mmCIF file of C-alpha atoms in Angstrom:
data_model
loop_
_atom_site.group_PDB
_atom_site.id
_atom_site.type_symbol
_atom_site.label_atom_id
_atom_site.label_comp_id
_atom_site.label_asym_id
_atom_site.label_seq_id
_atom_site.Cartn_x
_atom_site.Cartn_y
_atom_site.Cartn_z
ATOM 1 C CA UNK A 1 270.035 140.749 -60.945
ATOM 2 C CA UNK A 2 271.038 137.198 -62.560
ATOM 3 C CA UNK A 3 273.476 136.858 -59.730
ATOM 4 C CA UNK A 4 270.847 137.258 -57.240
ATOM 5 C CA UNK A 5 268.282 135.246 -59.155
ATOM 6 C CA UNK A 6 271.036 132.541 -59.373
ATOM 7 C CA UNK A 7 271.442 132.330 -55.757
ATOM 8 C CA UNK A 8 267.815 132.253 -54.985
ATOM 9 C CA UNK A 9 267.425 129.056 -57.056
ATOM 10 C CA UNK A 10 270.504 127.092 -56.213
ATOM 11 C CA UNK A 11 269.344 127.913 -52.545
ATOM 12 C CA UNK A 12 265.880 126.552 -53.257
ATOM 13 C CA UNK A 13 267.000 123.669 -54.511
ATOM 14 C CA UNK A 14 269.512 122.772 -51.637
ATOM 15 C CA UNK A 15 266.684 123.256 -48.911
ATOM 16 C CA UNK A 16 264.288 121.498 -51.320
ATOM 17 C CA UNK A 17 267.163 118.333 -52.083
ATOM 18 C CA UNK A 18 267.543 118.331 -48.139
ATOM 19 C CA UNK A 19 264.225 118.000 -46.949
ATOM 20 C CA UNK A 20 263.959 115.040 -49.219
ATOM 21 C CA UNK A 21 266.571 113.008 -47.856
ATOM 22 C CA UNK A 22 266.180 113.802 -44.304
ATOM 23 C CA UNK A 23 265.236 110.889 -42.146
ATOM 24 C CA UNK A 24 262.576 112.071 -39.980
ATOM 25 C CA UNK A 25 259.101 111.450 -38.279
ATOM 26 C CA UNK A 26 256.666 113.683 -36.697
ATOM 27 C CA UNK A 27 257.305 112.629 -32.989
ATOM 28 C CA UNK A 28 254.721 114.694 -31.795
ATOM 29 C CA UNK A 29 252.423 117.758 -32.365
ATOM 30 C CA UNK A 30 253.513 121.082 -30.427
ATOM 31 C CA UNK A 31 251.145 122.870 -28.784
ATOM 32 C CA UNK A 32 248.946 125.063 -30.763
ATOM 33 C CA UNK A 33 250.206 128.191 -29.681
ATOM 34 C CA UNK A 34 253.878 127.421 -31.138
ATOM 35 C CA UNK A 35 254.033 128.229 -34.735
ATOM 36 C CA UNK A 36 256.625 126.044 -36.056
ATOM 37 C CA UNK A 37 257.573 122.791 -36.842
ATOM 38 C CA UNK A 38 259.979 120.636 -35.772
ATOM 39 C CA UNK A 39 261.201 117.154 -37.396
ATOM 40 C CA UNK A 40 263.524 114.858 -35.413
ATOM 41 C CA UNK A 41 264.697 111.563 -36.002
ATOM 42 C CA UNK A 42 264.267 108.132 -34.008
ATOM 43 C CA UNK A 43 267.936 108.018 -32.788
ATOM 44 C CA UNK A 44 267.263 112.246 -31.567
ATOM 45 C CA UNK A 45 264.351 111.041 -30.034
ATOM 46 C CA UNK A 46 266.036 108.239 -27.949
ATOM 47 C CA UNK A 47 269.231 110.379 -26.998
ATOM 48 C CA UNK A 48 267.840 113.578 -26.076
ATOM 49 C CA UNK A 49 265.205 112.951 -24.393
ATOM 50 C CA UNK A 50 264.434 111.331 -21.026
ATOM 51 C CA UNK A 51 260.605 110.002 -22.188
ATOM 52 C CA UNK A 52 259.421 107.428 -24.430
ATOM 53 C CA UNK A 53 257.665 108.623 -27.375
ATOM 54 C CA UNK A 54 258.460 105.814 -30.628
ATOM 55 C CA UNK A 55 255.159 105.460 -32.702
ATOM 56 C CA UNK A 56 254.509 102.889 -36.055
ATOM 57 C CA UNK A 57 252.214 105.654 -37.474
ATOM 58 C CA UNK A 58 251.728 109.022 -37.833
ATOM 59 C CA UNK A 59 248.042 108.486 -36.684
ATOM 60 C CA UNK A 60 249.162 109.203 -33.189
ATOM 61 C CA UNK A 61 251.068 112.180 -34.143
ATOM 62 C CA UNK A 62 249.445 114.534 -36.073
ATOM 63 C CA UNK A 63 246.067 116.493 -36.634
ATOM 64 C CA UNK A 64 244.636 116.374 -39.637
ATOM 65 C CA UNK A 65 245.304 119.968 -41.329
ATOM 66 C CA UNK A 66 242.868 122.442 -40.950
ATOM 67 C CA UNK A 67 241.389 120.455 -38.378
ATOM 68 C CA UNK A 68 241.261 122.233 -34.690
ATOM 69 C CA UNK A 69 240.311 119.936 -31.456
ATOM 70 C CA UNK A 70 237.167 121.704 -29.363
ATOM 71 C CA UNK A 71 239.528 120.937 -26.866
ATOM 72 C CA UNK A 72 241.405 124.597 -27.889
ATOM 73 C CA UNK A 73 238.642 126.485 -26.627
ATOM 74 C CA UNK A 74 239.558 125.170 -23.210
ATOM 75 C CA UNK A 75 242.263 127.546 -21.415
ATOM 76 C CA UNK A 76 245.630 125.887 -20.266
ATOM 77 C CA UNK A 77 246.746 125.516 -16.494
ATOM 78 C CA UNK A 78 250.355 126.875 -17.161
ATOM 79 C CA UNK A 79 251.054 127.405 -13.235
ATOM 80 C CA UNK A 80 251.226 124.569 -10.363
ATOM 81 C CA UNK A 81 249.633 127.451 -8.141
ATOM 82 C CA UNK A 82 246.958 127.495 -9.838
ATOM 83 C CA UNK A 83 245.967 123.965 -9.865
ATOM 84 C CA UNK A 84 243.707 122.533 -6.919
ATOM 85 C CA UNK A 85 245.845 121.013 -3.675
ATOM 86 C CA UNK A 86 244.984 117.919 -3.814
ATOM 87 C CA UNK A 87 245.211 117.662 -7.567
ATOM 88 C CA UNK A 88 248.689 119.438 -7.297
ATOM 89 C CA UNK A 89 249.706 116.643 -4.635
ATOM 90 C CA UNK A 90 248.506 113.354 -6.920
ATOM 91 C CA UNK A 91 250.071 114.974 -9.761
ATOM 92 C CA UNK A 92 253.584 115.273 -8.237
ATOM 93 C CA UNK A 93 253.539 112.247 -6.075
ATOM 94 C CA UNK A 94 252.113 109.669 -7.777
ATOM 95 C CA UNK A 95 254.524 107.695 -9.824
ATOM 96 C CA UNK A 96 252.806 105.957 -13.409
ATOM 97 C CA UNK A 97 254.141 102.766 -15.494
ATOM 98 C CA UNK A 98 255.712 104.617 -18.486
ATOM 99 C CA UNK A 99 255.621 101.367 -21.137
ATOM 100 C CA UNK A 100 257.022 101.009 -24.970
ATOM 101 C CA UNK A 101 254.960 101.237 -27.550
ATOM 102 C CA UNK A 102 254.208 96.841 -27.090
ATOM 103 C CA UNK A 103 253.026 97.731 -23.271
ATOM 104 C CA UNK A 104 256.624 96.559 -21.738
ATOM 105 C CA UNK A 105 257.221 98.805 -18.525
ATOM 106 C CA UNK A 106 260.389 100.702 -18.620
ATOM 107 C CA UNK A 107 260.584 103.415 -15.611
ATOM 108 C CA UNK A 108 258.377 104.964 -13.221
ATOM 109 C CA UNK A 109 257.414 108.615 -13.878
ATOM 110 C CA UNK A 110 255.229 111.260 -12.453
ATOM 111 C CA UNK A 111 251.943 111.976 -13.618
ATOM 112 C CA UNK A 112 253.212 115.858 -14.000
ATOM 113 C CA UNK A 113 255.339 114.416 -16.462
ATOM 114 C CA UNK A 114 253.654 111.761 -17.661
ATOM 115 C CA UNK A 115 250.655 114.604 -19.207
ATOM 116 C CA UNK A 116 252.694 117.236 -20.486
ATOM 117 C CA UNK A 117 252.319 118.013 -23.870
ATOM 118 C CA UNK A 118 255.186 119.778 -24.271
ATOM 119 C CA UNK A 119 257.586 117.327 -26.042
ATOM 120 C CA UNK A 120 254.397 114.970 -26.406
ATOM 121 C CA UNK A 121 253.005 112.778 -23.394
ATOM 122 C CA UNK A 122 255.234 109.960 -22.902
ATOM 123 C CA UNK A 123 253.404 106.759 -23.645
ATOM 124 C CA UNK A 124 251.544 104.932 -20.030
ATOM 125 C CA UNK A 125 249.697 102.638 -18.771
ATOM 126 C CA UNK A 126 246.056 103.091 -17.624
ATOM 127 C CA UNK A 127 242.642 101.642 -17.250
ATOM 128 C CA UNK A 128 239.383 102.319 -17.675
ATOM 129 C CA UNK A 129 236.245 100.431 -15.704
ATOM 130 C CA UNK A 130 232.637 100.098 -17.009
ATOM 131 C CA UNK A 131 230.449 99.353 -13.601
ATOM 132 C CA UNK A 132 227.112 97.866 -14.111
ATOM 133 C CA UNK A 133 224.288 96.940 -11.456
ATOM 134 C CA UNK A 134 222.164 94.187 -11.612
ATOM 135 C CA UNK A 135 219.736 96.132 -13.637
ATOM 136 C CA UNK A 136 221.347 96.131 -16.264
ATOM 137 C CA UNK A 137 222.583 99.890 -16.047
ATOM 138 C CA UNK A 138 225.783 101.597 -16.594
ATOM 139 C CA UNK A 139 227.432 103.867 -13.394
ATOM 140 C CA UNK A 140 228.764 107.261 -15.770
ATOM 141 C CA UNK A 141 230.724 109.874 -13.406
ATOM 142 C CA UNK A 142 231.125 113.448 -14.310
ATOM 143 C CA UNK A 143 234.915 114.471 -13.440
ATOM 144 C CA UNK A 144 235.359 117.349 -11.007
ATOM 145 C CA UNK A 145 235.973 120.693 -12.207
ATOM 146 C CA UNK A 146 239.120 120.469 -9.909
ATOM 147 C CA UNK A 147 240.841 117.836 -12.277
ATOM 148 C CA UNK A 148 243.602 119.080 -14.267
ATOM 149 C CA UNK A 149 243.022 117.220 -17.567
ATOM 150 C CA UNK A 150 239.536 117.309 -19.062
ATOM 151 C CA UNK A 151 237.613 118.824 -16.013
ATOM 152 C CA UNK A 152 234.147 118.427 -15.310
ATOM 153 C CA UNK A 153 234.051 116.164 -18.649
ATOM 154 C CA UNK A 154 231.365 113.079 -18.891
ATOM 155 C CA UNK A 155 232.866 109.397 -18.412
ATOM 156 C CA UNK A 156 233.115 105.741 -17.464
ATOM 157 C CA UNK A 157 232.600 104.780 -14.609
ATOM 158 C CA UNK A 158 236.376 105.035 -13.179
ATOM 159 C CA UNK A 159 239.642 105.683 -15.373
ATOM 160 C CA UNK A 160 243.018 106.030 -13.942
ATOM 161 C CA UNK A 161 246.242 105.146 -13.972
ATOM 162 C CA UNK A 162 248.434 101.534 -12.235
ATOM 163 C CA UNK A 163 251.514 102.959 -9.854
ATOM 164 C CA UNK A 164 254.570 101.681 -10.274
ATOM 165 C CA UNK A 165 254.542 99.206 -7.244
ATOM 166 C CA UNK A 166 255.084 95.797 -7.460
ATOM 167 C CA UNK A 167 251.395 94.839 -6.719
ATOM 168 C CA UNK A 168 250.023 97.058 -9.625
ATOM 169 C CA UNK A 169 252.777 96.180 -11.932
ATOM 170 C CA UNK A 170 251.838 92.953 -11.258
ATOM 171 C CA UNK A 171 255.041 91.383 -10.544
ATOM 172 C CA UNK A 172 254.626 89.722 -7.375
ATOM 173 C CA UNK A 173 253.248 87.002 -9.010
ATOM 174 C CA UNK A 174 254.815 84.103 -11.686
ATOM 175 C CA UNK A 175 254.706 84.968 -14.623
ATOM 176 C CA UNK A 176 254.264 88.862 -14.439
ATOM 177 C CA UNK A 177 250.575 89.524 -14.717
ATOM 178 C CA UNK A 178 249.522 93.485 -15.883
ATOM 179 C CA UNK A 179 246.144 92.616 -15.812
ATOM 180 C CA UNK A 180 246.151 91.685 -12.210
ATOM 181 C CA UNK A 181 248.069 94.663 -11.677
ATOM 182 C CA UNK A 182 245.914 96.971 -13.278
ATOM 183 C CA UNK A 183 242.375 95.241 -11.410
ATOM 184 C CA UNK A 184 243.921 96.185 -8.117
ATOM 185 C CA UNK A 185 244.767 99.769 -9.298
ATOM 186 C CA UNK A 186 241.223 99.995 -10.284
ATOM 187 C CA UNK A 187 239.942 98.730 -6.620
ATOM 188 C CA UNK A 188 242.429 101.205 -5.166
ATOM 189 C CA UNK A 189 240.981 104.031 -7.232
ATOM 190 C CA UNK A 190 237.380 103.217 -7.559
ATOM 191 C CA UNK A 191 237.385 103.811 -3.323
ATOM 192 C CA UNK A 192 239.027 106.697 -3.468
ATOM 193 C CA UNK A 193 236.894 108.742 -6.310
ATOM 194 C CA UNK A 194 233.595 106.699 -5.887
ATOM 195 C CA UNK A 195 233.834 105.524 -2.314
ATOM 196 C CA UNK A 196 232.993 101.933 -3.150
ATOM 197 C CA UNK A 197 234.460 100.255 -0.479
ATOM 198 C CA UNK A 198 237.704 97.875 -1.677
ATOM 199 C CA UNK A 199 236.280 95.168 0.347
ATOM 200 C CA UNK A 200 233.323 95.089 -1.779
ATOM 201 C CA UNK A 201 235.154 94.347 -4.621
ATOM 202 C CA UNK A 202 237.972 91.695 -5.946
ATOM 203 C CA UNK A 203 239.836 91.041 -9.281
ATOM 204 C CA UNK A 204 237.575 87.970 -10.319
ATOM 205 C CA UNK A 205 234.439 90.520 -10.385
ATOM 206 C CA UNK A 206 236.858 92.483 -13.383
ATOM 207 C CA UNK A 207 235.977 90.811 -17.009
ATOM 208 C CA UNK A 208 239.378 92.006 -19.169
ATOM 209 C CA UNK A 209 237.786 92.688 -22.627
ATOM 210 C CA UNK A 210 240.903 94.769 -24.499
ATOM 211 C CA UNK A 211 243.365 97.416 -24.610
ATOM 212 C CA UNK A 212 243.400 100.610 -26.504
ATOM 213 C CA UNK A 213 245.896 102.735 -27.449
ATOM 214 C CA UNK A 214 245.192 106.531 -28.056
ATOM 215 C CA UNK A 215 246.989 110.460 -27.684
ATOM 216 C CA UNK A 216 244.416 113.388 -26.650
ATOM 217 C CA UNK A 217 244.867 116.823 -25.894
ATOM 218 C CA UNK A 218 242.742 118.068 -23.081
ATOM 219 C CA UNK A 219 243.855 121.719 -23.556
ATOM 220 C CA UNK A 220 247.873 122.706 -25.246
ATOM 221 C CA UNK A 221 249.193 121.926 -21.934
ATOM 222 C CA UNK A 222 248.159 118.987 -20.635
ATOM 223 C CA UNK A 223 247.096 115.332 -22.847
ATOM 224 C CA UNK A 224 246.675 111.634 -22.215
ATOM 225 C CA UNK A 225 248.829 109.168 -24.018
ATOM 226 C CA UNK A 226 247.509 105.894 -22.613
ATOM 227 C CA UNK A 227 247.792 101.576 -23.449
ATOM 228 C CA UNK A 228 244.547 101.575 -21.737
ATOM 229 C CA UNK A 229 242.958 98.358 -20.365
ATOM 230 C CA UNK A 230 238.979 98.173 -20.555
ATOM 231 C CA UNK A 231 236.620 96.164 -17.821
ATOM 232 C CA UNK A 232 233.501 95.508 -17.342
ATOM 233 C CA UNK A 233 232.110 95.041 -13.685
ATOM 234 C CA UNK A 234 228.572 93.704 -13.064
ATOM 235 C CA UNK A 235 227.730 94.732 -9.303
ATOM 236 C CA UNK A 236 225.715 96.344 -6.885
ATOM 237 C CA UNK A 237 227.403 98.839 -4.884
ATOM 238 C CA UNK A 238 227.492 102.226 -2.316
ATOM 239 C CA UNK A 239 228.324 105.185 -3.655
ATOM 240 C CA UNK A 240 229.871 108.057 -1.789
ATOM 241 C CA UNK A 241 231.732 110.200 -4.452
ATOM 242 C CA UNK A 242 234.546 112.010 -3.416
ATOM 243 C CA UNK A 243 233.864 115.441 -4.466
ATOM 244 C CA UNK A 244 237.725 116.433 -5.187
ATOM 245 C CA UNK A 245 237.650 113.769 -7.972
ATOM 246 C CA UNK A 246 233.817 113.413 -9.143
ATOM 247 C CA UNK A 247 230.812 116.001 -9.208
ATOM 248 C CA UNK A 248 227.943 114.108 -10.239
ATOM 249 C CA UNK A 249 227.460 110.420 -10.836
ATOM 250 C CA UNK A 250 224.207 109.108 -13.077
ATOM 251 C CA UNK A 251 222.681 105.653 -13.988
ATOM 252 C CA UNK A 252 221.589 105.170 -17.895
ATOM 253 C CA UNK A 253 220.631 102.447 -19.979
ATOM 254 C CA UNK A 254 221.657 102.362 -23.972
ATOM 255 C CA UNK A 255 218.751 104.222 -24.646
ATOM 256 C CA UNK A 256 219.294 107.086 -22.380
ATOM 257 C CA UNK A 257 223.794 106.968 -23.175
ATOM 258 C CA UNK A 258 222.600 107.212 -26.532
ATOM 259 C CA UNK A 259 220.662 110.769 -25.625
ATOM 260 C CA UNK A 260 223.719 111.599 -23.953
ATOM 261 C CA UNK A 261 225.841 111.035 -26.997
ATOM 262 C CA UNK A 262 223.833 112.941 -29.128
ATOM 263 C CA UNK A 263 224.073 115.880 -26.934
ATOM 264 C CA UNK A 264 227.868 115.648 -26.757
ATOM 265 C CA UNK A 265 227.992 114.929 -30.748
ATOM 266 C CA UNK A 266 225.383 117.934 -31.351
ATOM 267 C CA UNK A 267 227.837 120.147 -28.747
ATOM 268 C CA UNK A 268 231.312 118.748 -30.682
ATOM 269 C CA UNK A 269 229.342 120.406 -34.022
ATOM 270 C CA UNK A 270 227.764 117.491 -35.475
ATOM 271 C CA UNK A 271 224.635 118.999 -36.671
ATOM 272 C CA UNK A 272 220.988 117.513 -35.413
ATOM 273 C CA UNK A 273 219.872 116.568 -38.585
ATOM 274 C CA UNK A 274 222.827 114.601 -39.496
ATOM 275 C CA UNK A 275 222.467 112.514 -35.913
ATOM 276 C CA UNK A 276 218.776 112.205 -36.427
ATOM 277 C CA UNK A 277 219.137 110.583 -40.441
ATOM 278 C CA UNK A 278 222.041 108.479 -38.957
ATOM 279 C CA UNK A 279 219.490 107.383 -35.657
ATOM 280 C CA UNK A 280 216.462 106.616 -38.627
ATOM 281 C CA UNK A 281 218.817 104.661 -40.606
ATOM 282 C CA UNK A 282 220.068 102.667 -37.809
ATOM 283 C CA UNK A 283 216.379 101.752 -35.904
ATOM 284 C CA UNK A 284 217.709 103.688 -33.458
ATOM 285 C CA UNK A 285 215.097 106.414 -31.016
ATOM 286 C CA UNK A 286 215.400 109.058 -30.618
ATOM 287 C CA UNK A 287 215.367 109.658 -26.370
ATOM 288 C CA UNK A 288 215.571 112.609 -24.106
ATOM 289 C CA UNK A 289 218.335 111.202 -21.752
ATOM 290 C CA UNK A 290 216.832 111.217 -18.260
ATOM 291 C CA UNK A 291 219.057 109.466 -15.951
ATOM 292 C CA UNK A 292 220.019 109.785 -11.891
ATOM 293 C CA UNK A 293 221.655 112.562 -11.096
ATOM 294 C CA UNK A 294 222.911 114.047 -7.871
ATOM 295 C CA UNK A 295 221.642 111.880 -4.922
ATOM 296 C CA UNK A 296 218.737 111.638 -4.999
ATOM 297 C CA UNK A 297 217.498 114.204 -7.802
ATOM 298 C CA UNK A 298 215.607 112.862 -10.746
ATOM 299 C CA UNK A 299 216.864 115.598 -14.257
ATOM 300 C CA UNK A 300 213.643 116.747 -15.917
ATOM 301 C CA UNK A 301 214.011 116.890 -19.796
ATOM 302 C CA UNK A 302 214.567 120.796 -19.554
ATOM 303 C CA UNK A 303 217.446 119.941 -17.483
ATOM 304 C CA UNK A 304 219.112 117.561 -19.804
ATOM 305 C CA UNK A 305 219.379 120.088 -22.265
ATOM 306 C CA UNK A 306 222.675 121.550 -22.683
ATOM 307 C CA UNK A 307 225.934 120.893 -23.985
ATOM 308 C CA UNK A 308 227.096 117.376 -22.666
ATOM 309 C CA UNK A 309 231.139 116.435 -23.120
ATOM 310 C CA UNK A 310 232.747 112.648 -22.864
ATOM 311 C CA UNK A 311 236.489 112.286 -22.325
ATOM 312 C CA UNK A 312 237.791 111.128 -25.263
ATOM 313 C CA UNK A 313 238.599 107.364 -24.579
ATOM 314 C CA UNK A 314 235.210 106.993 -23.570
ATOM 315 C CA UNK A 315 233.898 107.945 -26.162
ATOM 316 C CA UNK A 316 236.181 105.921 -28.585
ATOM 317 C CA UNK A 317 234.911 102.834 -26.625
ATOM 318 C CA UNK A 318 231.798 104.071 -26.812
ATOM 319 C CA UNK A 319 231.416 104.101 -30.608
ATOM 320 C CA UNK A 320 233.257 100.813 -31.347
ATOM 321 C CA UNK A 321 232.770 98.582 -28.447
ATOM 322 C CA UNK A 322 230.007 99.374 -25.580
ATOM 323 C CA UNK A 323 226.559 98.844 -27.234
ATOM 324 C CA UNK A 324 227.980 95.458 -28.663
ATOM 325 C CA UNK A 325 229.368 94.171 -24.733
ATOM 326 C CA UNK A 326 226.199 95.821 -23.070
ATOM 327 C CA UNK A 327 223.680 93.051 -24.356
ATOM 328 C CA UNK A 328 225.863 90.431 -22.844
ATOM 329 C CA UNK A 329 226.452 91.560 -19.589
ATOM 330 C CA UNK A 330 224.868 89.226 -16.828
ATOM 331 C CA UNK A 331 225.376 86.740 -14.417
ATOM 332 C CA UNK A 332 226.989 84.820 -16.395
ATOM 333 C CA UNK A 333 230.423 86.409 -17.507
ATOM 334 C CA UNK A 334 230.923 83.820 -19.800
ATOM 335 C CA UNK A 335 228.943 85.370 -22.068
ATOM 336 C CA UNK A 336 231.162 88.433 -22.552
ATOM 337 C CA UNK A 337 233.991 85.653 -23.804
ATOM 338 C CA UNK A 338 233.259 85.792 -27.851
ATOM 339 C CA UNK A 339 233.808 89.951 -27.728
ATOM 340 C CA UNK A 340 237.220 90.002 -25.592
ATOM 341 C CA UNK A 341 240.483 90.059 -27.588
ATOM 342 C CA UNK A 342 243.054 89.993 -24.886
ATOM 343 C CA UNK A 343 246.312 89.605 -27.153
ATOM 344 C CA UNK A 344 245.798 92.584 -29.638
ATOM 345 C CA UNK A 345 246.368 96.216 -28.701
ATOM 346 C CA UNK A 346 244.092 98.376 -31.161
ATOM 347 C CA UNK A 347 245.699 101.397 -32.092
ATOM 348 C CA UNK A 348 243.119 103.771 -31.874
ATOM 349 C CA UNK A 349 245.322 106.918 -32.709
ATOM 350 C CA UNK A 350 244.440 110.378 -32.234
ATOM 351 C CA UNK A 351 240.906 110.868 -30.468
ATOM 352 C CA UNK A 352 239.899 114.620 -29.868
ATOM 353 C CA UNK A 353 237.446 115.701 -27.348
#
C-alpha cells in the first residue's frame, strides 16, 4: 500500500513539474463538442501546419470559462452537400489573402479553409462597408439564410472578403496599397449581394476609418478570423439585393439601430431592465425600431418584436465606433478625419455572437 501510494505521488509530481516547464500557448479553442485540450508550441504551430495562426494574446484564443457563445445553439453544417450551390461554389473557388498577424499577405487560400474551425481559422483579410444616403441613414442587410457562417444574422451594410488578385491585393500600384485593394473588393461585392451597380461607385467615395482584428465562432464548425478594414460611404444608390446573399435590407437612423440593438442585446440575455437603467443613465430613448423593410413594406411595432441578431464584427463596431462617426458623416468627408486611425490595428479579440 506504501508502494502504491509512493508511485502515485512521484507520478503527480512528474506530470505536475512538466506542465510547468512546458513552453506552450493556447493556439486555438477546439470545437465545443471535443472534450480535451490540447497545448502546442509556436515552432509546432509553424511546422505542422499549413495555416497561419501566431497570436500576442490569449484574448483571441480562448473563452472565458464557464462562458458558452449563443452561437452553440446554432447547429453545424458538417457536409458540403448540405450547403446551398452557390454558397458551396464561392466557398471552394474563391481564393482569400491569408495575412500575419501585422496584415502582411503570405498565400492565397480558400474560403473553405480559410473558416474552418477545426485547427482555428487561419488569420485573413476582410472588409466591412457602412453605406449611408444623403439622409443621413444607415443601409443594414440581413444575410441570407443560405450563407454558411452566421445565416440570416443582422449587419452592415456589405462585409466580405479581398481575393488574392493583384488588383485587390493592391499591388498593381507603387508602393503596394491594401486599402485600394480592399475598396475595389468592396465595389466588386457590394454589386453582387446588393446590386448597386460598380459604375455607381469608385474608391474616392470609400472614407478608410480603421482596422479591427477579431476570432468568432458562428457555430463549432465554421468562424471568422478577420484584419478587417472599416468604411464609411455617403451615397445614394439602387438596390436590387441578390437573394442568394441578402434577405431583407432596412434603412435606420441612431435612434431606430439603437432599438435594434436592444432587441439583439435583450435576445443575447441581457435583461430589459439592465438596457433600460443603462439607456436612462446615458440620455438615451428608448425607441421601437421601425425602419424599411422588404421593398416597399413599412414594419409595424408588433412586427419589430422578436429576437433580432448582429454578426459579431458589427456589433463590435457598433459599440465602440459607429454612434461617434455617424454625427460626422456629410458632404464634407473631411469631417470624418479627427476619428480615423489608419496606422493602428485594434485588437479586438474574441467577439461572440
Amino acid at each position: 500500500m506504501a508502494l502504491i501510494l509512493l508511485l502515485a505521488r512521484t507520478s503527480e509530481a512528474l506530470i505536475s513539474t512538466a506542465t510547468r516547464s512546458a513552453p506552450c500557448i493556447h493556439a486555438f479553442v477546439l470545437p465545443r463538442r471535443t472534450t480535451s485540450v490540447r497545448c502546442i508550441s509556436i515552432s509546432d504551430t509553424i511546422e505542422r501546419s499549413t495555416d497561419v495562426r501566431l497570436f500576442s494574446t490569449t484574448n483571441f484564443l480562448q473563452r472565458p470559462r464557464g462562458s458558452a457563445s449563443s452561437s452553440s445553439s446554432r447547429a453545424a453544417t458538417t457536409s458540403a452537400t448540405a450547403f446551398d450551390p452557390e454558397q458551396a461554389r464561392l466557398f471552394e473557388e474563391e481564393r482569400i489573402i491569408a495575412v500575419t498577424f501585422d496584415d502582411k499577405p503570405i498565400k492565397a487560400i480558400s474560403k473553405r479553409n480559410g473558416h474552418r474551425n477545426q485547427k482555428g481559422p487561419p488569420l485573413h483579410r476582410a472588409f466591412s462597408v457602412f453605406l449611408f444616403d444623403t439622409l443621413g441613414r444607415l443601409l443594414l442587410q440581413k444575410r441570407a439564410a443560405a450563407k454558411i457562417t452566421f445565416p440570416s444574422t443582422w449587419t452592415n451594410t456589405c462585409c466580405s472578403h479581398p481575393l488574392w488578385t493583384q488588383a485587390e491585393l493592391g499591388d498593381d500600384v507603387q508602393p503596394n496599397d491594401p486599402v485600394l485593394g480592399c475598396k475595389r473588393a468592396a465595389i466588386r461585392k457590394l454589386e453582387q449581394e446588393l446590386g448597386i451597380p460598380s459604375s455607381s461607385l469608385a474608391p474616392s467615395d470609400f472614407t478608410y476609418m480603421n482596422r479591427i482584428h477579431y476570432i468568432s465562432d458562428s457555430n463549432p464548425e465554421w468562424g471568422e478570423h478577420e484584419i478587417d478594414y472599416i468604411f464609411l460611404v455617403r451615397k445614394d444608390v439602387e438596390l436590387n439585393p441578390n437573394l442568394n446573399e441578402v434577405s431583407e435590407t432596412r434603412y435606420v437612423d441612431p435612434r431606430e439601430l439603437r432599438g435594434m440593438i436592444r432587441r439583439a442585446e435583450i435576445n443575447r440575455g441581457v435583461s430589459r431592465e439592465y438596457l433600460l437603467a443603462e439607456e436612462a443613465a446615458a440620455g438615451t430613448q428608448r425607441v421601437g425600431g421601425r425602419g424599411e423593410g422588404k421593398v416597399g413594406e413599412k414594419r409595424t411595432e408588433e412586427e419589430e418584436v422578436g429576437p433580432v441578431q448582429f454578426t459579431p464584427w458589427c456589433r463590435a463596431i457598433m459599440e465602440k465606433w459607429l454612434f461617434v462617426w455617424w454625427s460626422d458623416v456629410g458632404e464634407d468627408a473631411k469631417a470624418l478625419e479627427k476619428h480615423r486611425d489608419v496606422k493602428r490595428i485594434f485588437r479586438i479579440g474574441r467577439v461572440d455572437p
